[in-house]
Amino acid sequence: MNSEINSYKQPSQTLQKWVKVVTHFLCLGIIFILPEVLVSRSFPVGSGIPWGMYAKSLLFVAVFYINYYIIIDYCLGRRRWVLRLTGLNVVIIIVTLLCAYFLMDMHSGEMPRRVPRHVDAHADLLRRVSFLMRDVVMVILTVALSVAMKLSDYWVKLNRQRQEMEMVQHKEELESLKNQLNPHFLFNTLNSIYALIAISPDKAQQAVHELSQLLRYVLYENSPTVPIQDELTFIDNYVKLMKLRIGDKMPINVTLDSGDCNDCHIAPLLFISPVENAFKYGNTGRSGDSIDISIVCREGSIHCHIANNFIDSEKRDIASSGIGNVNLRRRLDLIYGNKAEMSTKIDGDRYIVDMIITL
C-alpha cells in the first residue's frame, strides 16, 4: 500500500516543485524589473538607475519572504488568524514604507531629473508623494502576492493529503471486505465438505484437496488485481468442489471464457459470493432445477450471469443473500465506480444476478 501511495505522490510533488520554483522566479523578476521599468520612463535615456531603487527592490523581496516563510506560517491555524495576519502585515508595510522613504530621501540627490533644480516646494512635494504612493502600491502587492502563493501552497497540500487519506481509507476498507469474504467463503465450503463426509468419504477427501487449492488462492493472493484467467480458474475449481457434493442430482451449466481479454486484469474474488449463493440456495433437490453460471469476457468488458432456483421458504433469505452481496456491491463501487453494474432480481422461482464490469 505504501508503495502505491508513493508512486501516486512522486509525479505530483515533482511537478508542484517545479511550478513553485518557476513562480518564485517570475515573482522576483517582477519585483526587481517592474520598478526599473516604471522609473526609467521618468529618467533621460542613458542616465541609469540609482542603486537606491535596487535597495528598495531587495526590501520588497524581504517583505515577500518574511510573509511567505514566517508570518503566514505563524498565523495559520491560530484563532483569528486573519486578524493576526492583517495586523502583522500593517506593521510590516509601515516599516517598509519608512525604510523606502529613507532610501528615497537619502539618494534623492542621485535621482536624475527632467525638471530644473529650482522647482518650487509644492512640485517637489508632489514628486515625493507620487514616489511614496508607488511604493505603497508595490509593498501591498508584494504582501498580497506572498499571501496568495502561500495559501495556494496550503490548498495544494491539503488537497493532496485528502486524496491520500481517501486512497488509504479505500485500501483499508477493501482489505476489510476481503477479510470478511475469506471466513464467509471458508465457512460455506466447510459446510459442503461436512455434508459430503456422510455421503462419500472418498469424495470428501478429494474435496479437502480441492479446498486446499482454493484457500491458497484466497489467502495468499494479495495483489490488487489478478489475470482474468486466474479468477476464472478459481471459479472453475470451486464449481468442481461443489459438484463433488451435489453429484448428479441437478444440472450445473457453466460457461467460463476469457475471450479476447486474456491480457486484462481484474480485482480478485469478485464472483465467488454470487456463485456460493447459487449453490447454497439452488440445491433444492427438485427435478428440473438447475444452476447456470456464465462469466464471459468480450471487447474489454466482463459479463457475469448467475441464476438458480430456490424454494419459497428461502425467498426472503436469498433476496438479502447475507453479507456476500452487500460486500460485493461495496467492493465494486470502491474499485470500479460507475464502470461496474450489478443487478439482482427474482423471476418466479429463479434468482438471477447480472454483473457487467468495464475493464
GROMACS .gro file of C-alpha atoms in nm:
model
  359
    1MET     CA    1   0.000   0.000   0.000
    2ASN     CA    2   0.279   0.243   0.083
    3SER     CA    3   0.448   0.183  -0.249
    4GLU     CA    4   0.123   0.261  -0.429
    5ILE     CA    5   0.088   0.587  -0.235
    6ASN     CA    6   0.448   0.685  -0.306
    7SER     CA    7   0.404   0.619  -0.677
    8TYR     CA    8   0.098   0.840  -0.666
    9LYS     CA    9   0.273   1.124  -0.482
   10GLN     CA   10   0.602   1.138  -0.669
   11PRO     CA   11   0.498   1.279  -1.009
   12SER     CA   12   0.254   1.524  -0.849
   13GLN     CA   13   0.506   1.658  -0.598
   14THR     CA   14   0.781   1.688  -0.862
   15LEU     CA   15   0.554   1.891  -1.088
   16GLN     CA   16   0.444   2.111  -0.799
   17LYS     CA   17   0.807   2.171  -0.701
   18TRP     CA   18   0.898   2.296  -1.048
   19VAL     CA   19   0.585   2.510  -1.068
   20LYS     CA   20   0.677   2.663  -0.732
   21VAL     CA   21   1.036   2.740  -0.844
   22VAL     CA   22   0.919   2.899  -1.170
   23THR     CA   23   0.652   3.102  -0.990
   24HIS     CA   24   0.903   3.237  -0.739
   25PHE     CA   25   1.145   3.322  -1.019
   26LEU     CA   26   0.875   3.516  -1.204
   27CYS     CA   27   0.769   3.697  -0.888
   28LEU     CA   28   1.125   3.803  -0.808
   29GLY     CA   29   1.168   3.916  -1.167
   30ILE     CA   30   0.856   4.130  -1.138
   31ILE     CA   31   0.968   4.280  -0.808
   32PHE     CA   32   1.314   4.364  -0.944
   33ILE     CA   33   1.228   4.462  -1.301
   34LEU     CA   34   0.897   4.643  -1.258
   35PRO     CA   35   1.041   4.936  -1.052
   36GLU     CA   36   1.319   4.980  -1.308
   37VAL     CA   37   1.071   4.987  -1.595
   38LEU     CA   38   0.848   5.237  -1.418
   39VAL     CA   39   1.129   5.467  -1.307
   40SER     CA   40   1.313   5.454  -1.641
   41ARG     CA   41   1.021   5.636  -1.801
   42SER     CA   42   1.095   5.931  -1.572
   43PHE     CA   43   1.472   5.944  -1.645
   44PRO     CA   44   1.657   6.056  -1.954
   45VAL     CA   45   1.794   5.781  -2.175
   46GLY     CA   46   2.138   5.672  -2.060
   47SER     CA   47   2.111   5.834  -1.718
   48GLY     CA   48   2.095   5.496  -1.542
   49ILE     CA   49   1.902   5.393  -1.231
   50PRO     CA   50   2.037   5.484  -0.885
   51TRP     CA   51   2.127   5.196  -0.661
   52GLY     CA   52   1.860   5.308  -0.415
   53MET     CA   53   1.596   5.161  -0.648
   54TYR     CA   54   1.758   4.817  -0.627
   55ALA     CA   55   1.785   4.856  -0.250
   56LYS     CA   56   1.410   4.913  -0.236
   57SER     CA   57   1.354   4.611  -0.459
   58LEU     CA   58   1.556   4.399  -0.215
   59LEU     CA   59   1.338   4.545   0.058
   60PHE     CA   60   1.025   4.426  -0.124
   61VAL     CA   61   1.182   4.081  -0.170
   62ALA     CA   62   1.248   4.068   0.205
   63VAL     CA   63   0.883   4.158   0.274
   64PHE     CA   64   0.771   3.883   0.037
   65TYR     CA   65   0.975   3.606   0.204
   66ILE     CA   66   0.917   3.726   0.561
   67ASN     CA   67   0.548   3.683   0.489
   68TYR     CA   68   0.591   3.361   0.296
   69TYR     CA   69   0.810   3.172   0.544
   70ILE     CA   70   0.739   3.335   0.882
   71ILE     CA   71   0.428   3.546   0.925
   72ILE     CA   72   0.176   3.330   0.736
   73ASP     CA   73   0.302   3.006   0.895
   74TYR     CA   74   0.277   3.174   1.235
   75CYS     CA   75  -0.080   3.296   1.180
   76LEU     CA   76  -0.242   3.000   1.006
   77GLY     CA   77  -0.406   2.755   1.243
   78ARG     CA   78  -0.439   3.009   1.524
   79ARG     CA   79  -0.753   3.179   1.645
   80ARG     CA   80  -0.846   3.491   1.449
   81TRP     CA   81  -0.565   3.419   1.206
   82VAL     CA   82  -0.695   3.671   0.952
   83LEU     CA   83  -0.681   3.950   1.213
   84ARG     CA   84  -0.331   3.844   1.319
   85LEU     CA   85  -0.212   3.829   0.960
   86THR     CA   86  -0.359   4.170   0.879
   87GLY     CA   87  -0.213   4.333   1.190
   88LEU     CA   88   0.136   4.200   1.138
   89ASN     CA   89   0.134   4.299   0.774
   90VAL     CA   90   0.018   4.651   0.858
   91VAL     CA   91   0.326   4.681   1.080
   92ILE     CA   92   0.544   4.533   0.803
   93ILE     CA   93   0.401   4.776   0.547
   94ILE     CA   94   0.459   5.078   0.772
   95VAL     CA   95   0.818   4.976   0.847
   96THR     CA   96   0.882   4.906   0.479
   97LEU     CA   97   0.744   5.243   0.371
   98LEU     CA   98   0.957   5.423   0.629
   99CYS     CA   99   1.266   5.243   0.502
  100ALA     CA  100   1.168   5.314   0.142
  101TYR     CA  101   1.114   5.683   0.220
  102PHE     CA  102   1.451   5.693   0.396
  103LEU     CA  103   1.619   5.541   0.090
  104MET     CA  104   1.441   5.782  -0.143
  105ASP     CA  105   1.537   6.081   0.072
  106MET     CA  106   1.893   5.958   0.119
  107HIS     CA  107   1.953   5.922  -0.254
  108SER     CA  108   1.733   6.199  -0.385
  109GLY     CA  109   2.047   6.383  -0.489
  110GLU     CA  110   2.136   6.096  -0.722
  111MET     CA  111   1.799   6.095  -0.897
  112PRO     CA  112   1.831   6.244  -1.247
  113ARG     CA  113   1.555   6.489  -1.313
  114ARG     CA  114   1.400   6.630  -1.625
  115VAL     CA  115   1.280   6.931  -1.428
  116PRO     CA  116   1.520   7.208  -1.319
  117ARG     CA  117   1.669   7.216  -0.971
  118HIS     CA  118   1.484   7.537  -0.884
  119VAL     CA  119   1.135   7.378  -0.885
  120ASP     CA  120   0.914   7.509  -0.609
  121ALA     CA  121   0.840   7.321  -0.288
  122HIS     CA  122   0.489   7.228  -0.400
  123ALA     CA  123   0.614   7.044  -0.709
  124ASP     CA  124   0.883   6.869  -0.506
  125LEU     CA  125   0.619   6.756  -0.255
  126LEU     CA  126   0.404   6.616  -0.534
  127ARG     CA  127   0.702   6.428  -0.671
  128ARG     CA  128   0.776   6.276  -0.331
  129VAL     CA  129   0.408   6.185  -0.278
  130SER     CA  130   0.395   6.015  -0.619
  131PHE     CA  131   0.704   5.808  -0.534
  132LEU     CA  132   0.555   5.725  -0.194
  133MET     CA  133   0.220   5.617  -0.341
  134ARG     CA  134   0.403   5.396  -0.590
  135ASP     CA  135   0.592   5.234  -0.303
  136VAL     CA  136   0.267   5.186  -0.109
  137VAL     CA  137   0.112   5.005  -0.406
  138MET     CA  138   0.425   4.792  -0.458
  139VAL     CA  139   0.453   4.680  -0.097
  140ILE     CA  140   0.080   4.598  -0.076
  141LEU     CA  141   0.103   4.397  -0.399
  142THR     CA  142   0.411   4.220  -0.262
  143VAL     CA  143   0.228   4.123   0.059
  144ALA     CA  144  -0.081   4.014  -0.136
  145LEU     CA  145   0.130   3.805  -0.371
  146SER     CA  146   0.309   3.627  -0.087
  147VAL     CA  147  -0.022   3.554   0.090
  148ALA     CA  148  -0.183   3.427  -0.231
  149MET     CA  149   0.109   3.197  -0.311
  150LYS     CA  150   0.131   3.061   0.044
  151LEU     CA  151  -0.241   2.994   0.067
  152SER     CA  152  -0.223   2.826  -0.272
  153ASP     CA  153   0.057   2.601  -0.143
  154TYR     CA  154  -0.153   2.517   0.163
  155TRP     CA  155  -0.454   2.436  -0.053
  156VAL     CA  156  -0.249   2.205  -0.277
  157LYS     CA  157  -0.100   2.035   0.030
  158LEU     CA  158  -0.438   1.986   0.197
  159ASN     CA  159  -0.591   1.856  -0.125
  160ARG     CA  160  -0.306   1.607  -0.170
  161GLN     CA  161  -0.341   1.491   0.191
  162ARG     CA  162  -0.716   1.448   0.145
  163GLN     CA  163  -0.663   1.237  -0.167
  164GLU     CA  164  -0.403   1.024   0.010
  165MET     CA  165  -0.633   0.975   0.310
  166GLU     CA  166  -0.919   0.872   0.083
  167MET     CA  167  -0.694   0.628  -0.100
  168VAL     CA  168  -0.568   0.476   0.226
  169GLN     CA  169  -0.923   0.458   0.359
  170HIS     CA  170  -1.044   0.283   0.045
  171LYS     CA  171  -0.750   0.044   0.060
  172GLU     CA  172  -0.822  -0.040   0.423
  173GLU     CA  173  -1.192  -0.082   0.351
  174LEU     CA  174  -1.117  -0.317   0.063
  175GLU     CA  175  -0.887  -0.520   0.286
  176SER     CA  176  -1.161  -0.535   0.550
  177LEU     CA  177  -1.417  -0.652   0.295
  178LYS     CA  178  -1.176  -0.916   0.167
  179ASN     CA  179  -1.106  -1.033   0.522
  180GLN     CA  180  -1.481  -1.070   0.573
  181LEU     CA  181  -1.509  -1.264   0.249
  182ASN     CA  182  -1.243  -1.521   0.341
  183PRO     CA  183  -1.416  -1.656   0.656
  184HIS     CA  184  -1.752  -1.642   0.476
  185PHE     CA  185  -1.614  -1.847   0.187
  186LEU     CA  186  -1.437  -2.091   0.420
  187PHE     CA  187  -1.748  -2.139   0.635
  188ASN     CA  188  -1.970  -2.227   0.337
  189THR     CA  189  -1.711  -2.460   0.185
  190LEU     CA  190  -1.650  -2.647   0.510
  191ASN     CA  191  -2.025  -2.698   0.544
  192SER     CA  192  -2.025  -2.852   0.199
  193ILE     CA  193  -1.739  -3.091   0.288
  194TYR     CA  194  -1.905  -3.177   0.620
  195ALA     CA  195  -2.218  -3.283   0.434
  196LEU     CA  196  -2.006  -3.479   0.187
  197ILE     CA  197  -1.831  -3.684   0.458
  198ALA     CA  198  -2.151  -3.869   0.546
  199ILE     CA  199  -2.222  -3.944   0.182
  200SER     CA  200  -1.880  -4.039   0.042
  201PRO     CA  201  -1.559  -4.027   0.247
  202ASP     CA  202  -1.351  -4.068  -0.069
  203LYS     CA  203  -1.514  -3.766  -0.230
  204ALA     CA  204  -1.473  -3.576   0.095
  205GLN     CA  205  -1.101  -3.647   0.087
  206GLN     CA  206  -1.082  -3.521  -0.271
  207ALA     CA  207  -1.285  -3.217  -0.168
  208VAL     CA  208  -1.034  -3.134   0.106
  209HIS     CA  209  -0.760  -3.141  -0.156
  210GLU     CA  210  -0.963  -2.911  -0.382
  211LEU     CA  211  -1.027  -2.683  -0.086
  212SER     CA  212  -0.655  -2.652  -0.017
  213GLN     CA  213  -0.606  -2.526  -0.373
  214LEU     CA  214  -0.884  -2.273  -0.331
  215LEU     CA  215  -0.754  -2.149   0.002
  216ARG     CA  216  -0.409  -2.098  -0.142
  217TYR     CA  217  -0.563  -1.857  -0.391
  218VAL     CA  218  -0.791  -1.688  -0.138
  219LEU     CA  219  -0.540  -1.643   0.143
  220TYR     CA  220  -0.219  -1.570  -0.048
  221GLU     CA  221  -0.344  -1.365  -0.341
  222ASN     CA  222  -0.271  -1.016  -0.209
  223SER     CA  223  -0.234  -0.834  -0.540
  224PRO     CA  224  -0.492  -0.563  -0.611
  225THR     CA  225  -0.558  -0.726  -0.949
  226VAL     CA  226  -0.508  -1.071  -1.098
  227PRO     CA  227  -0.522  -1.206  -1.454
  228ILE     CA  228  -0.876  -1.283  -1.558
  229GLN     CA  229  -0.781  -1.640  -1.640
  230ASP     CA  230  -0.666  -1.697  -1.279
  231GLU     CA  231  -1.000  -1.577  -1.147
  232LEU     CA  232  -1.191  -1.799  -1.388
  233THR     CA  233  -0.975  -2.098  -1.290
  234PHE     CA  234  -1.059  -2.030  -0.925
  235ILE     CA  235  -1.432  -2.026  -1.003
  236ASP     CA  236  -1.397  -2.347  -1.207
  237ASN     CA  237  -1.220  -2.523  -0.915
  238TYR     CA  238  -1.492  -2.412  -0.676
  239VAL     CA  239  -1.763  -2.543  -0.909
  240LYS     CA  240  -1.583  -2.878  -0.928
  241LEU     CA  241  -1.575  -2.889  -0.549
  242MET     CA  242  -1.949  -2.825  -0.530
  243LYS     CA  243  -2.016  -3.090  -0.793
  244LEU     CA  244  -1.848  -3.345  -0.566
  245ARG     CA  245  -2.107  -3.262  -0.304
  246ILE     CA  246  -2.414  -3.240  -0.529
  247GLY     CA  247  -2.322  -3.519  -0.765
  248ASP     CA  248  -2.570  -3.578  -1.048
  249LYS     CA  249  -2.878  -3.457  -0.863
  250MET     CA  250  -2.915  -3.144  -1.076
  251PRO     CA  251  -2.759  -2.998  -1.391
  252ILE     CA  252  -2.492  -2.730  -1.346
  253ASN     CA  253  -2.433  -2.528  -1.660
  254VAL     CA  254  -2.101  -2.344  -1.652
  255THR     CA  255  -1.952  -2.114  -1.917
  256LEU     CA  256  -1.617  -1.953  -1.834
  257ASP     CA  257  -1.449  -1.777  -2.123
  258SER     CA  258  -1.178  -1.511  -2.105
  259GLY     CA  259  -1.230  -1.441  -2.475
  260ASP     CA  260  -1.022  -1.154  -2.607
  261CYS     CA  261  -0.937  -1.029  -2.256
  262ASN     CA  262  -0.656  -1.271  -2.172
  263ASP     CA  263  -0.416  -0.985  -2.106
  264CYS     CA  264  -0.662  -0.798  -1.883
  265HIS     CA  265  -0.659  -0.797  -1.504
  266ILE     CA  266  -0.942  -0.784  -1.254
  267ALA     CA  267  -0.983  -0.747  -0.879
  268PRO     CA  268  -0.973  -1.094  -0.718
  269LEU     CA  269  -1.272  -1.278  -0.567
  270LEU     CA  270  -1.544  -1.071  -0.732
  271PHE     CA  271  -1.760  -1.360  -0.848
  272ILE     CA  272  -1.733  -1.608  -0.562
  273SER     CA  273  -2.014  -1.461  -0.348
  274PRO     CA  274  -2.296  -1.497  -0.605
  275VAL     CA  275  -2.157  -1.837  -0.710
  276GLU     CA  276  -2.161  -1.952  -0.346
  277ASN     CA  277  -2.518  -1.832  -0.303
  278ALA     CA  278  -2.621  -2.014  -0.619
  279PHE     CA  279  -2.508  -2.347  -0.473
  280LYS     CA  280  -2.632  -2.260  -0.124
  281TYR     CA  281  -2.990  -2.187  -0.232
  282GLY     CA  282  -3.001  -2.358  -0.570
  283ASN     CA  283  -2.960  -2.712  -0.438
  284THR     CA  284  -3.334  -2.759  -0.387
  285GLY     CA  285  -3.345  -3.132  -0.465
  286ARG     CA  286  -3.630  -3.079  -0.710
  287SER     CA  287  -3.612  -3.229  -1.056
  288GLY     CA  288  -3.584  -2.980  -1.336
  289ASP     CA  289  -3.400  -2.718  -1.128
  290SER     CA  290  -3.057  -2.606  -1.244
  291ILE     CA  291  -2.773  -2.369  -1.172
  292ASP     CA  292  -2.645  -2.152  -1.455
  293ILE     CA  293  -2.307  -1.977  -1.428
  294SER     CA  294  -2.174  -1.771  -1.716
  295ILE     CA  295  -1.870  -1.542  -1.697
  296VAL     CA  296  -1.768  -1.422  -2.041
  297CYS     CA  297  -1.522  -1.150  -2.146
  298ARG     CA  298  -1.588  -0.961  -2.465
  299GLU     CA  299  -1.450  -0.634  -2.606
  300GLY     CA  300  -1.296  -0.510  -2.282
  301SER     CA  301  -1.586  -0.593  -2.051
  302ILE     CA  302  -1.689  -0.887  -1.836
  303HIS     CA  303  -2.046  -1.014  -1.836
  304CYS     CA  304  -2.142  -1.236  -1.543
  305HIS     CA  305  -2.479  -1.410  -1.530
  306ILE     CA  306  -2.569  -1.643  -1.244
  307ALA     CA  307  -2.914  -1.798  -1.198
  308ASN     CA  308  -3.053  -2.064  -0.967
  309ASN     CA  309  -3.385  -2.197  -0.843
  310PHE     CA  310  -3.494  -2.169  -0.482
  311ILE     CA  311  -3.779  -2.283  -0.260
  312ASP     CA  312  -4.042  -2.039  -0.134
  313SER     CA  313  -3.936  -2.065   0.231
  314GLU     CA  314  -3.593  -1.923   0.141
  315LYS     CA  315  -3.721  -1.637  -0.071
  316ARG     CA  316  -3.651  -1.372   0.191
  317ASP     CA  317  -3.305  -1.512   0.269
  318ILE     CA  318  -3.197  -1.531  -0.093
  319ALA     CA  319  -3.316  -1.176  -0.157
  320SER     CA  320  -3.075  -1.046   0.104
  321SER     CA  321  -2.807  -1.314   0.045
  322GLY     CA  322  -2.630  -1.238   0.372
  323ILE     CA  323  -2.320  -1.019   0.376
  324GLY     CA  324  -2.197  -1.151   0.041
  325ASN     CA  325  -2.392  -0.924  -0.193
  326VAL     CA  326  -2.352  -0.624   0.039
  327ASN     CA  327  -1.975  -0.661   0.039
  328LEU     CA  328  -1.969  -0.726  -0.334
  329ARG     CA  329  -2.163  -0.411  -0.416
  330ARG     CA  330  -1.934  -0.208  -0.193
  331ARG     CA  331  -1.619  -0.354  -0.349
  332LEU     CA  332  -1.745  -0.286  -0.700
  333ASP     CA  333  -1.823   0.073  -0.605
  334LEU     CA  334  -1.480   0.130  -0.447
  335ILE     CA  335  -1.279  -0.035  -0.723
  336TYR     CA  336  -1.469   0.040  -1.042
  337GLY     CA  337  -1.720   0.313  -0.955
  338ASN     CA  338  -1.961   0.373  -1.243
  339LYS     CA  339  -1.770   0.127  -1.463
  340ALA     CA  340  -1.940  -0.166  -1.288
  341GLU     CA  341  -2.307  -0.259  -1.269
  342MET     CA  342  -2.474  -0.525  -1.057
  343SER     CA  343  -2.840  -0.616  -1.057
  344THR     CA  344  -3.041  -0.888  -0.883
  345LYS     CA  345  -3.396  -0.997  -0.949
  346ILE     CA  346  -3.641  -1.276  -0.875
  347ASP     CA  347  -3.820  -1.426  -1.174
  348GLY     CA  348  -4.070  -1.681  -1.050
  349ASP     CA  349  -3.862  -1.927  -0.850
  350ARG     CA  350  -3.538  -1.821  -1.020
  351TYR     CA  351  -3.292  -1.581  -0.857
  352ILE     CA  352  -3.074  -1.402  -1.112
  353VAL     CA  353  -2.757  -1.199  -1.063
  354ASP     CA  354  -2.613  -0.996  -1.352
  355MET     CA  355  -2.282  -0.808  -1.341
  356ILE     CA  356  -2.110  -0.602  -1.609
  357ILE     CA  357  -1.758  -0.470  -1.548
  358THR     CA  358  -1.580  -0.247  -1.794
  359LEU     CA  359  -1.205  -0.308  -1.773
   0.00000   0.00000   0.00000
